[in-house]
Short mmCIF file of C-alpha atoms in Angstrom, two decimals:
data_model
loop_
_atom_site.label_atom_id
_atom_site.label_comp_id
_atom_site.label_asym_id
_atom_site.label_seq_id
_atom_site.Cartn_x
_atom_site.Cartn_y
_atom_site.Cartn_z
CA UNK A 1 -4.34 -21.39 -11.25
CA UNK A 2 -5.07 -20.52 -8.00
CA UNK A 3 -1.34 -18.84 -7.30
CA UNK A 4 -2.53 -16.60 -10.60
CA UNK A 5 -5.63 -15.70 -9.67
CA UNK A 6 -4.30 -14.71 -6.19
CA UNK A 7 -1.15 -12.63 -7.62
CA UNK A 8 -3.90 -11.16 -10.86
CA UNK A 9 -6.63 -10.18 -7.36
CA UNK A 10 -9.27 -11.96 -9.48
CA UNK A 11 -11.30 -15.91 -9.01
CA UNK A 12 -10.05 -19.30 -9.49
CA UNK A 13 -13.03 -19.49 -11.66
CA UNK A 14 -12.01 -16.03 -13.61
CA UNK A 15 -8.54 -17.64 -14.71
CA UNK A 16 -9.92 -20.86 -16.04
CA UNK A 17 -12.85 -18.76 -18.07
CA UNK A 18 -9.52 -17.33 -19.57
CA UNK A 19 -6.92 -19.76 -20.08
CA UNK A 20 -10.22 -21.88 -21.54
CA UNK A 21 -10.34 -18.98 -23.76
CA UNK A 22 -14.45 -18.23 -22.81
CA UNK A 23 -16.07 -15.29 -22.70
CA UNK A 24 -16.74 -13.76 -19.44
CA UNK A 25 -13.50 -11.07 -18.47
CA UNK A 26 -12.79 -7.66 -19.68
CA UNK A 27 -9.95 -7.63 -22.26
CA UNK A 28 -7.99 -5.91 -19.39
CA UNK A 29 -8.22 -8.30 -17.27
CA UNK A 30 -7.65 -11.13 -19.49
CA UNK A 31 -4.33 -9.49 -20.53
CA UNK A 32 -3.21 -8.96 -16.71
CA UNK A 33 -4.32 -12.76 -15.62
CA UNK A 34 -2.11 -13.66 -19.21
CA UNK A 35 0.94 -11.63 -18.27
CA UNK A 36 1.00 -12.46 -14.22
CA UNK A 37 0.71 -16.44 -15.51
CA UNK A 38 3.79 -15.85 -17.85
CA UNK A 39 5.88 -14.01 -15.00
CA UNK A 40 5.20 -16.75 -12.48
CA UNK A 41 6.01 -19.57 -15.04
CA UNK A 42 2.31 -21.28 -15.32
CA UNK A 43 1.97 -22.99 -18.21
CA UNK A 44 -1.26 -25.75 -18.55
CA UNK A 45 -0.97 -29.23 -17.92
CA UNK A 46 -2.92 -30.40 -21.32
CA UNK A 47 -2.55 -34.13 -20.31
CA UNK A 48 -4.89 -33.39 -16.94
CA UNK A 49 -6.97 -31.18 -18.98
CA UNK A 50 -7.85 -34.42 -21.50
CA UNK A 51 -7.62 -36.75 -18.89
CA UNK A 52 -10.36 -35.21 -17.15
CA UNK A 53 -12.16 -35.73 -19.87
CA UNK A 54 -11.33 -39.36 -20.07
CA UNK A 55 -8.61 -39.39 -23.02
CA UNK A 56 -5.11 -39.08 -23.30
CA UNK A 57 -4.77 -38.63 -26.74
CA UNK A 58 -1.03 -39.94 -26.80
CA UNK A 59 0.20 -42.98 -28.71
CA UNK A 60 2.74 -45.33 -27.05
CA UNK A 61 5.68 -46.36 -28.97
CA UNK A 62 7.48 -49.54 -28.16
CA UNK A 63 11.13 -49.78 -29.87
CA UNK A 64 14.18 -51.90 -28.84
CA UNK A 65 17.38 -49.76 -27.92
CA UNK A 66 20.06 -49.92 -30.71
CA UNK A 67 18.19 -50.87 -33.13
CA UNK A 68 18.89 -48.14 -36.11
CA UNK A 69 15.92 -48.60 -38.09
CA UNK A 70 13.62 -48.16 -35.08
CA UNK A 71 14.75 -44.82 -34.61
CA UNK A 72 14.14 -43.81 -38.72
CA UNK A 73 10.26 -45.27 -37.99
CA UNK A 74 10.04 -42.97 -34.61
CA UNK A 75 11.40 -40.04 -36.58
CA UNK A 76 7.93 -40.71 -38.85
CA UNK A 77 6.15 -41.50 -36.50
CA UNK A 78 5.96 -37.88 -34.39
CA UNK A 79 5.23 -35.72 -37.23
CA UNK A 80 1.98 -38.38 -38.07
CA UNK A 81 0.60 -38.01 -35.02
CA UNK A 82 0.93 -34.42 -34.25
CA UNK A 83 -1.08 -33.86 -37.19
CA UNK A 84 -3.68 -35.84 -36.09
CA UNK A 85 -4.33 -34.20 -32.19
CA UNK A 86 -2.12 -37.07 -30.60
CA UNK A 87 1.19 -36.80 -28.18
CA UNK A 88 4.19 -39.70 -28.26
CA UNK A 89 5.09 -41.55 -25.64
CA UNK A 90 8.56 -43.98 -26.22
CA UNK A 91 9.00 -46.80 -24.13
CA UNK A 92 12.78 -49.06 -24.32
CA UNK A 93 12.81 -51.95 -24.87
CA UNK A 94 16.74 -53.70 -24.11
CA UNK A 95 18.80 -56.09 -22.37
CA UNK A 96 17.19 -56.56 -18.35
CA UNK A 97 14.22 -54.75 -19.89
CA UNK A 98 11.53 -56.94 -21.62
CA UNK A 99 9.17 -55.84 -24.41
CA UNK A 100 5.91 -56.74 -22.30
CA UNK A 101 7.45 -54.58 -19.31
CA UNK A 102 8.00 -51.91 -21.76
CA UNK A 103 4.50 -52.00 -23.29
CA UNK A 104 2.81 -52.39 -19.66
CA UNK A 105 4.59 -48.80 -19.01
CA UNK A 106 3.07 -47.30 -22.10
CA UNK A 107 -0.44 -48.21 -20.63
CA UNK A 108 0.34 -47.29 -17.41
CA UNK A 109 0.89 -44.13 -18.22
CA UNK A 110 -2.41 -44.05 -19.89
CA UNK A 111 -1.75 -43.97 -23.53
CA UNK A 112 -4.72 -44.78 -25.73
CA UNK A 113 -2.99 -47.00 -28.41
CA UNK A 114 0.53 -49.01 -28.79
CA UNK A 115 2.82 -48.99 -31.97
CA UNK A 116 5.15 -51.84 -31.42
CA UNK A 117 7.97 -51.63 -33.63
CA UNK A 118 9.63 -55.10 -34.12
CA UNK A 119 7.92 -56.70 -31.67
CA UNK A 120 9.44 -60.32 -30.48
CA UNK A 121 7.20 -61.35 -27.77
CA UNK A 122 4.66 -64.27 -28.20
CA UNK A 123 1.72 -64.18 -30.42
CA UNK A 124 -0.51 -64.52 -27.51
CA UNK A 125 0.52 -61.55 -25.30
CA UNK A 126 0.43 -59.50 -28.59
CA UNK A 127 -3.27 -60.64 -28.92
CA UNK A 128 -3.78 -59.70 -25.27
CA UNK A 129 -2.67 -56.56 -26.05
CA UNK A 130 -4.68 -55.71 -28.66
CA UNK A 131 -7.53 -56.51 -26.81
CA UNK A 132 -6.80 -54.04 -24.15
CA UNK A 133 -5.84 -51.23 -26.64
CA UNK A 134 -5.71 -50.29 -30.15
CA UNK A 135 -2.36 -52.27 -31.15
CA UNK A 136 -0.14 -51.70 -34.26
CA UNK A 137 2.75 -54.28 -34.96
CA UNK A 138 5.20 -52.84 -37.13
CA UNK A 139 7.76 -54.91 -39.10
CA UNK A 140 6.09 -58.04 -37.47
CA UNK A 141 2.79 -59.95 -38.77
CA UNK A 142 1.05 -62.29 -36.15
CA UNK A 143 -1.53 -64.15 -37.77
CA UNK A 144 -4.48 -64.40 -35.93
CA UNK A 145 -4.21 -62.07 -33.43
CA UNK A 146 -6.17 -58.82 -32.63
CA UNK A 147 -3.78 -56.16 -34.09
CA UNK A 148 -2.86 -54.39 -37.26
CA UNK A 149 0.19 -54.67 -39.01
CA UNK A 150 2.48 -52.57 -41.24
CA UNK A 151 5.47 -54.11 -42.72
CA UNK A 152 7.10 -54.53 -46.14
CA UNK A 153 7.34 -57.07 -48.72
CA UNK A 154 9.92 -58.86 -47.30
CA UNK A 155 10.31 -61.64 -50.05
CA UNK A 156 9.96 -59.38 -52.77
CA UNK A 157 13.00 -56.99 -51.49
CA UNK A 158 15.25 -59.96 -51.17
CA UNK A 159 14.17 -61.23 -54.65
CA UNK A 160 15.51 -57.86 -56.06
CA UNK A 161 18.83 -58.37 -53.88
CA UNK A 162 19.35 -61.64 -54.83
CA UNK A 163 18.77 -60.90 -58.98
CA UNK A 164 20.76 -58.12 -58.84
CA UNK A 165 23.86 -60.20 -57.27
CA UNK A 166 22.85 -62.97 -60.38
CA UNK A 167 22.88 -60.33 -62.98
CA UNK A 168 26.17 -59.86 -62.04
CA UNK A 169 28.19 -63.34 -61.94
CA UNK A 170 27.31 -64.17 -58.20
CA UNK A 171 27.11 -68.16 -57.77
CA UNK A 172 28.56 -68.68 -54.40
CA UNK A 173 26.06 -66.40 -52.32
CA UNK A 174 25.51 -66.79 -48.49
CA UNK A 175 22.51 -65.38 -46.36
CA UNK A 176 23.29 -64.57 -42.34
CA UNK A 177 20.03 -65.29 -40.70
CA UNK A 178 18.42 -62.60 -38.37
CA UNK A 179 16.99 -65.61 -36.29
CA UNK A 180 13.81 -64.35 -34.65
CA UNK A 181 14.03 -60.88 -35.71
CA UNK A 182 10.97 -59.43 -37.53
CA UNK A 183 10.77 -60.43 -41.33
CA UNK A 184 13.78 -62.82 -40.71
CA UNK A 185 11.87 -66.13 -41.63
CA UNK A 186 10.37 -64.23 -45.12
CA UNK A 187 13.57 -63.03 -46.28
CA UNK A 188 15.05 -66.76 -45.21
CA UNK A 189 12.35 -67.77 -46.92
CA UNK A 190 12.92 -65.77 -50.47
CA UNK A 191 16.69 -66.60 -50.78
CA UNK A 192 16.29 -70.13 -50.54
CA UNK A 193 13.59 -69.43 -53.29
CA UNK A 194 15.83 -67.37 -55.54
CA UNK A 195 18.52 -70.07 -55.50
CA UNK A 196 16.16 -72.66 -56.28
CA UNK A 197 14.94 -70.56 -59.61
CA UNK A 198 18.55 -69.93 -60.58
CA UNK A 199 19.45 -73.76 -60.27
CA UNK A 200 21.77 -73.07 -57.39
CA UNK A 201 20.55 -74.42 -54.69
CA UNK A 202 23.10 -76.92 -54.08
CA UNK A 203 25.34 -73.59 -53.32
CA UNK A 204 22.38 -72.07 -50.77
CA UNK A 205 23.98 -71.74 -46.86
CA UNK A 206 22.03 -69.98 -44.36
CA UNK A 207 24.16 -68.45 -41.55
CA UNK A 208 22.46 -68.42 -38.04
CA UNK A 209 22.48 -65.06 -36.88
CA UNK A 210 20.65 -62.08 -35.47
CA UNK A 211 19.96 -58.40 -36.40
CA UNK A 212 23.17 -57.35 -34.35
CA UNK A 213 26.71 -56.20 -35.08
CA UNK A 214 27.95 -59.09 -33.02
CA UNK A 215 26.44 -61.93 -35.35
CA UNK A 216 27.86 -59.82 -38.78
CA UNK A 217 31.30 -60.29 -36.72
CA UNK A 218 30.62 -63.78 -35.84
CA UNK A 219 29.85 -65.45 -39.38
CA UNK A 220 32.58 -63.35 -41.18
CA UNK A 221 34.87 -64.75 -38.53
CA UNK A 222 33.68 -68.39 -39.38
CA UNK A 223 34.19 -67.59 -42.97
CA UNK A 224 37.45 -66.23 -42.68
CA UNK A 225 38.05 -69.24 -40.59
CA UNK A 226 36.92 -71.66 -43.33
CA UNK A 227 39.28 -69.57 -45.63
CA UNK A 228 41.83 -70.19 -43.68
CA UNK A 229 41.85 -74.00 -44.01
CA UNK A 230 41.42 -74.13 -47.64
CA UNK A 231 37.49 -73.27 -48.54
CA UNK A 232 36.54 -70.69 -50.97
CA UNK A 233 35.07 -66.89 -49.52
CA UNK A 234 31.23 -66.44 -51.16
CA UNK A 235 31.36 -64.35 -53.62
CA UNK A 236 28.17 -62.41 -52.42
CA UNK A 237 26.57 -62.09 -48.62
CA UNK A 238 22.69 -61.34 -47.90
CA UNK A 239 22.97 -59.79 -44.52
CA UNK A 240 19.36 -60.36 -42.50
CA UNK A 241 19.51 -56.54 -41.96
CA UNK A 242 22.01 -53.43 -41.96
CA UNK A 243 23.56 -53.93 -38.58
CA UNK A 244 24.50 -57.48 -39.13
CA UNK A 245 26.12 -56.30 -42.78
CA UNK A 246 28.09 -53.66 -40.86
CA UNK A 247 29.68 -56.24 -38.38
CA UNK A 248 30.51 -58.47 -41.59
CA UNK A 249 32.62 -55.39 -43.29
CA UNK A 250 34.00 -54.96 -40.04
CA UNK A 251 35.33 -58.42 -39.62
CA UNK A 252 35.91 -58.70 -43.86
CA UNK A 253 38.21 -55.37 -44.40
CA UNK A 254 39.66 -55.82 -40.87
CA UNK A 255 41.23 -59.16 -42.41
CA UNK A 256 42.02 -57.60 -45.79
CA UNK A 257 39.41 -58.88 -47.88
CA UNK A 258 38.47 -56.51 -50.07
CA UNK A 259 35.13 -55.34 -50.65
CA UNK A 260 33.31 -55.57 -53.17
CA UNK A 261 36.24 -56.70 -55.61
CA UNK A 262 36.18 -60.13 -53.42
CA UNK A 263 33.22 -59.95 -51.54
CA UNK A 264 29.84 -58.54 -52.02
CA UNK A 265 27.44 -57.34 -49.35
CA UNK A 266 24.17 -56.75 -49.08
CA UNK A 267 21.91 -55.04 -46.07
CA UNK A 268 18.14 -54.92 -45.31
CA UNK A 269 16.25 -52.01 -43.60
CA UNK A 270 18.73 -48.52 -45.49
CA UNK A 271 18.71 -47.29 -42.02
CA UNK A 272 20.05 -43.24 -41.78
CA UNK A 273 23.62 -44.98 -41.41
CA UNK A 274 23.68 -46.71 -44.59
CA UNK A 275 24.94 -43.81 -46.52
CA UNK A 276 27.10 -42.50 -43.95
CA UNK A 277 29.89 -44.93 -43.94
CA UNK A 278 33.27 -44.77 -45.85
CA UNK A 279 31.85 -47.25 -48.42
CA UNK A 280 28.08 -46.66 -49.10
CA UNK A 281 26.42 -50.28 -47.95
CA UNK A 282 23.80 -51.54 -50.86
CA UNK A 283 21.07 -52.65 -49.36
CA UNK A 284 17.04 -52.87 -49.74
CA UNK A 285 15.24 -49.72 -48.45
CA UNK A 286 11.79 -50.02 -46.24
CA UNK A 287 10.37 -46.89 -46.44
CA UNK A 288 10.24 -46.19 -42.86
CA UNK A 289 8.48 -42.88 -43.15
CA UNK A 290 5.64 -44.16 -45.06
CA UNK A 291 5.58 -47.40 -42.70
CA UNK A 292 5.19 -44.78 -39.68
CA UNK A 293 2.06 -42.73 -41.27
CA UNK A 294 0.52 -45.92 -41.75
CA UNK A 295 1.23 -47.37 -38.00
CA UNK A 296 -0.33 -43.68 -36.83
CA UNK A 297 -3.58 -44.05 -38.86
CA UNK A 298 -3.95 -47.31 -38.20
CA UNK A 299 -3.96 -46.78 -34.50
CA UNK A 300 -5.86 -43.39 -34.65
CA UNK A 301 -8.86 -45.22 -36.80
CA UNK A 302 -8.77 -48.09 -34.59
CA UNK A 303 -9.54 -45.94 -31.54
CA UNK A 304 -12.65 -43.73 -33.78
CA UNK A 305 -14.00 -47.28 -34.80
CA UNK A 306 -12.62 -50.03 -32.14
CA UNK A 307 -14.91 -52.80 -34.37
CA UNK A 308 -12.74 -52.83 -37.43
CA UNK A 309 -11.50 -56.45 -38.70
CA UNK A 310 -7.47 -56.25 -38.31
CA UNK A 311 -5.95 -54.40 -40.74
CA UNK A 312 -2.48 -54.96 -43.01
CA UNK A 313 -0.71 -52.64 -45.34
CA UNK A 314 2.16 -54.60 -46.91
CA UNK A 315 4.70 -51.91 -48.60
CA UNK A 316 7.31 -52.34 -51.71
CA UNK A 317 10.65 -52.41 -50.50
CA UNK A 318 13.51 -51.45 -53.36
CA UNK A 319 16.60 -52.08 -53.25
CA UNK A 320 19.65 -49.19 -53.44
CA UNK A 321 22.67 -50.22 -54.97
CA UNK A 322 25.63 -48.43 -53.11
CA UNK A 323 29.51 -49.06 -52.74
CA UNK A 324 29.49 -52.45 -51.17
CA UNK A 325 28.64 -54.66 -54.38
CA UNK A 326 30.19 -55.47 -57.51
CA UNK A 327 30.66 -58.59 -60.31
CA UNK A 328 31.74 -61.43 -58.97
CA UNK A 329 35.45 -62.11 -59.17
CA UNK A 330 36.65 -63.88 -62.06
CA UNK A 331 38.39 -66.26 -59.13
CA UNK A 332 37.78 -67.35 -55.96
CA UNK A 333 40.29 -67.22 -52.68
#
C-alpha cells in the first residue's frame, strides 16, 4: 500500500480507506489509487487482512496421495466451502509423510478446522485433535472421540453387492480385505453376514489385503496360483474398494481369465475412474459429493457453536452394476 500511495501522491491511510471500500476520497481519486494499484500488480493479501482480525477462515484438508476417491471428496469439498466464506488448504498425506505430520501442517498454517479424509492414525491423536480444532473424520468413525464423522453405510452397500452376486448363481464368492483402511472392518463385517443368511458360510474366505493396486495384484496372483494346482477360481470377488478391484482385473485378464463370463468383480467407493476403463467396473457408489457438503457444514457449525455433542451423518451407498459382473458360470475352472 505504501508503494501505491507513493506512485497515486496520496496517504497510506487514503489507499486503505479505498481498497476497504470506505467513504472518505473523491471518486477521482479513488479511480487513480485503483488504476496505479492494477499497473504496479498490488493485489490484497485477504489471509493478513482476516488474520488480523484473529480468523483464517480456511478449512484444512487432510487426504492420502493416490488414493482416487479422496480426490472425488476434495472436488466437493471446494465448492462447499466457498459458499460458505471459507478458503481450502490440502495437506498429503503418503509414504515418508505421516498423517499427524500432515495435519500438524494444516494448523500450522493457521487453518480454523481439519477434514480428515480416511484418516488411519490412532483414536487418541484423532481425539487430540479435535480438541485443538473443529475436526471432521470422513470415511472413518472413532467412537468416543471429540470429532464428527461423515461416512456411508458401509454394511448396507455390501449387502446390496453381495445379493446382487446371489440373485445371480454366485456360490463360490471371495472378499479381499482392505485391512485397516476406513470402513474395511464393516464391509468385512457384512459379507461374512450375507454368507451366513444365504447358508454359505462354509464357502466365506476373506483375503488379507489393502485399498491398493498392489494387494488386487497380490490375491489374484494367489488365486491363479491355487488354480494352477487344481482348486476352483470363485465365481464372484468383493474387492475392499476400487483400487484393489482394478489390480485383480489386472492380474485376472492378464492370465486369460475372462471377466465376467468366469469371474465376477465387484469395487467399493465408484471413484471418477470406475467408468473410464475398457470394461465399466460394478461397484457400490458413496456419494462423495454429498459426503463433502456434509464434512464442510459440519466443520463450519462446529466453529459458530464449538459446544455441540459430536455429530454423525451416515449416508446410503447404492450399488452400480457395470461391465465387470455377470451369472455365475454354469462350471467352474
Amino acid at each position: 500500500m505504501a508503494d501505491v500511495a507513493a506512485k497515486a501522491g496520496v496517504s497510506r491511510a487514503l489507499v486503505s480507506i479505498i481498497f476497504r471500500g470506505q467513504p472518505g476520497a473523491s471518486e477521482g481519486t479513488r479511480e487513480r489509487v485503483l488504476r496505479v494499484a492494477d499497473e504496479i500488480g498490488y493485489r490484497p493479501d485477504s489471509a493478513a487482512r482476516l488474520l488480523a482480525r484473529g480468523r483464517s477462515r480456511t478449512l484444512g484438508v487432510m487426504f492420502t496421495v493416490h488414493q482416487t476417491f479422496h480426490a472425488d471428496l476434495i472436488q466437493g469439498i471446494y465448492p462447499e466451502a466457498e459458499r460458505l466464506g471459507y478458503d481450502v488448504l490440502l495437506s498429503a498425506a503418503a509414504p515418508g509423510r505421516s498423517e499427524a505430520k500432515a495435519a500438524e501442517a494444516l494448523l500450522s498454517h493457521r487453518c480454523e478446522a481439519l477434514i480428515l479424509l480416511g484418516p488411519d492414525a490412532e483414536a487418541a491423536y484423532l481425539d487430540g485433535l479435535g480438541q485443538r480444532a473443529a475436526t471432521v473424520s470422513v470415511s472413518r468413525r472413532v467412537p468416543h472421540a471429540r470429532v464428527d464423522f461423515v461416512h456411508s453405510a458401509e454394511g448396507k452397500g455390501v449387502r446390496q453387492a453381495m445379493e446382487y452376486l446371489v440373485e445371480r448363481g454366485h456360490r463360490r464368492m471371495v472378499h479381499i480385505d482392505g485391512g485397516r483402511g476406513p470402513g474395511s472392518a464393516e464391509r468385512r463385517r457384512a459379507y461374512r453376514a450375507a454368507m451366513r443368511r444365504h447358508g454359505l458360510e462354509s464357502e466365506a474366505r476373506v483375503i488379507a489385503g489393502e485399498h491398493t493396486e498392489e494387494s488386487g495384484i497380490e490375491a489374484g496372483r494367489l488365486l491363479l496360483a491355487e488354480r494352477n494346482r487344481g482348486q476352483a477360481l470363485p465365481t464372484a470377488v468383493l474387492a475392499g474398494n476400487d483400487r484393489c478391484a482394478w489390480g485383480l482385473l489386472m492380474a485376472l485378464t492378464r492370465a486369460g481369465v475372462d471377466v465376467p463370463r468366469d469371474v465376477s468383480v465387484v469395487g467399493y467407493d465408484d471413484s471418477h475412474l470406475s467408468h473410464l476403463m475398457p470394461i465399466g467396473l460394478t461397484t457400490v457408489r458413496q456419494d462423495a459429493a454429498l459426503m463433502a457438503q456434509y464434512a464442510v457444514r459440519f466443520a463450519v457449525e462446529r466453529l459458530e457453536n464449538p459446544e455441540l455433542e459430536p455429530r454423525e451423518a451416515v449416508l446410503d451407498p447404492k450399488l452400480v452394476v457395470r461391465g465387470t459382473t455377470d451369472t455365475a458360470p454354469k462350471t467352474l475352472t
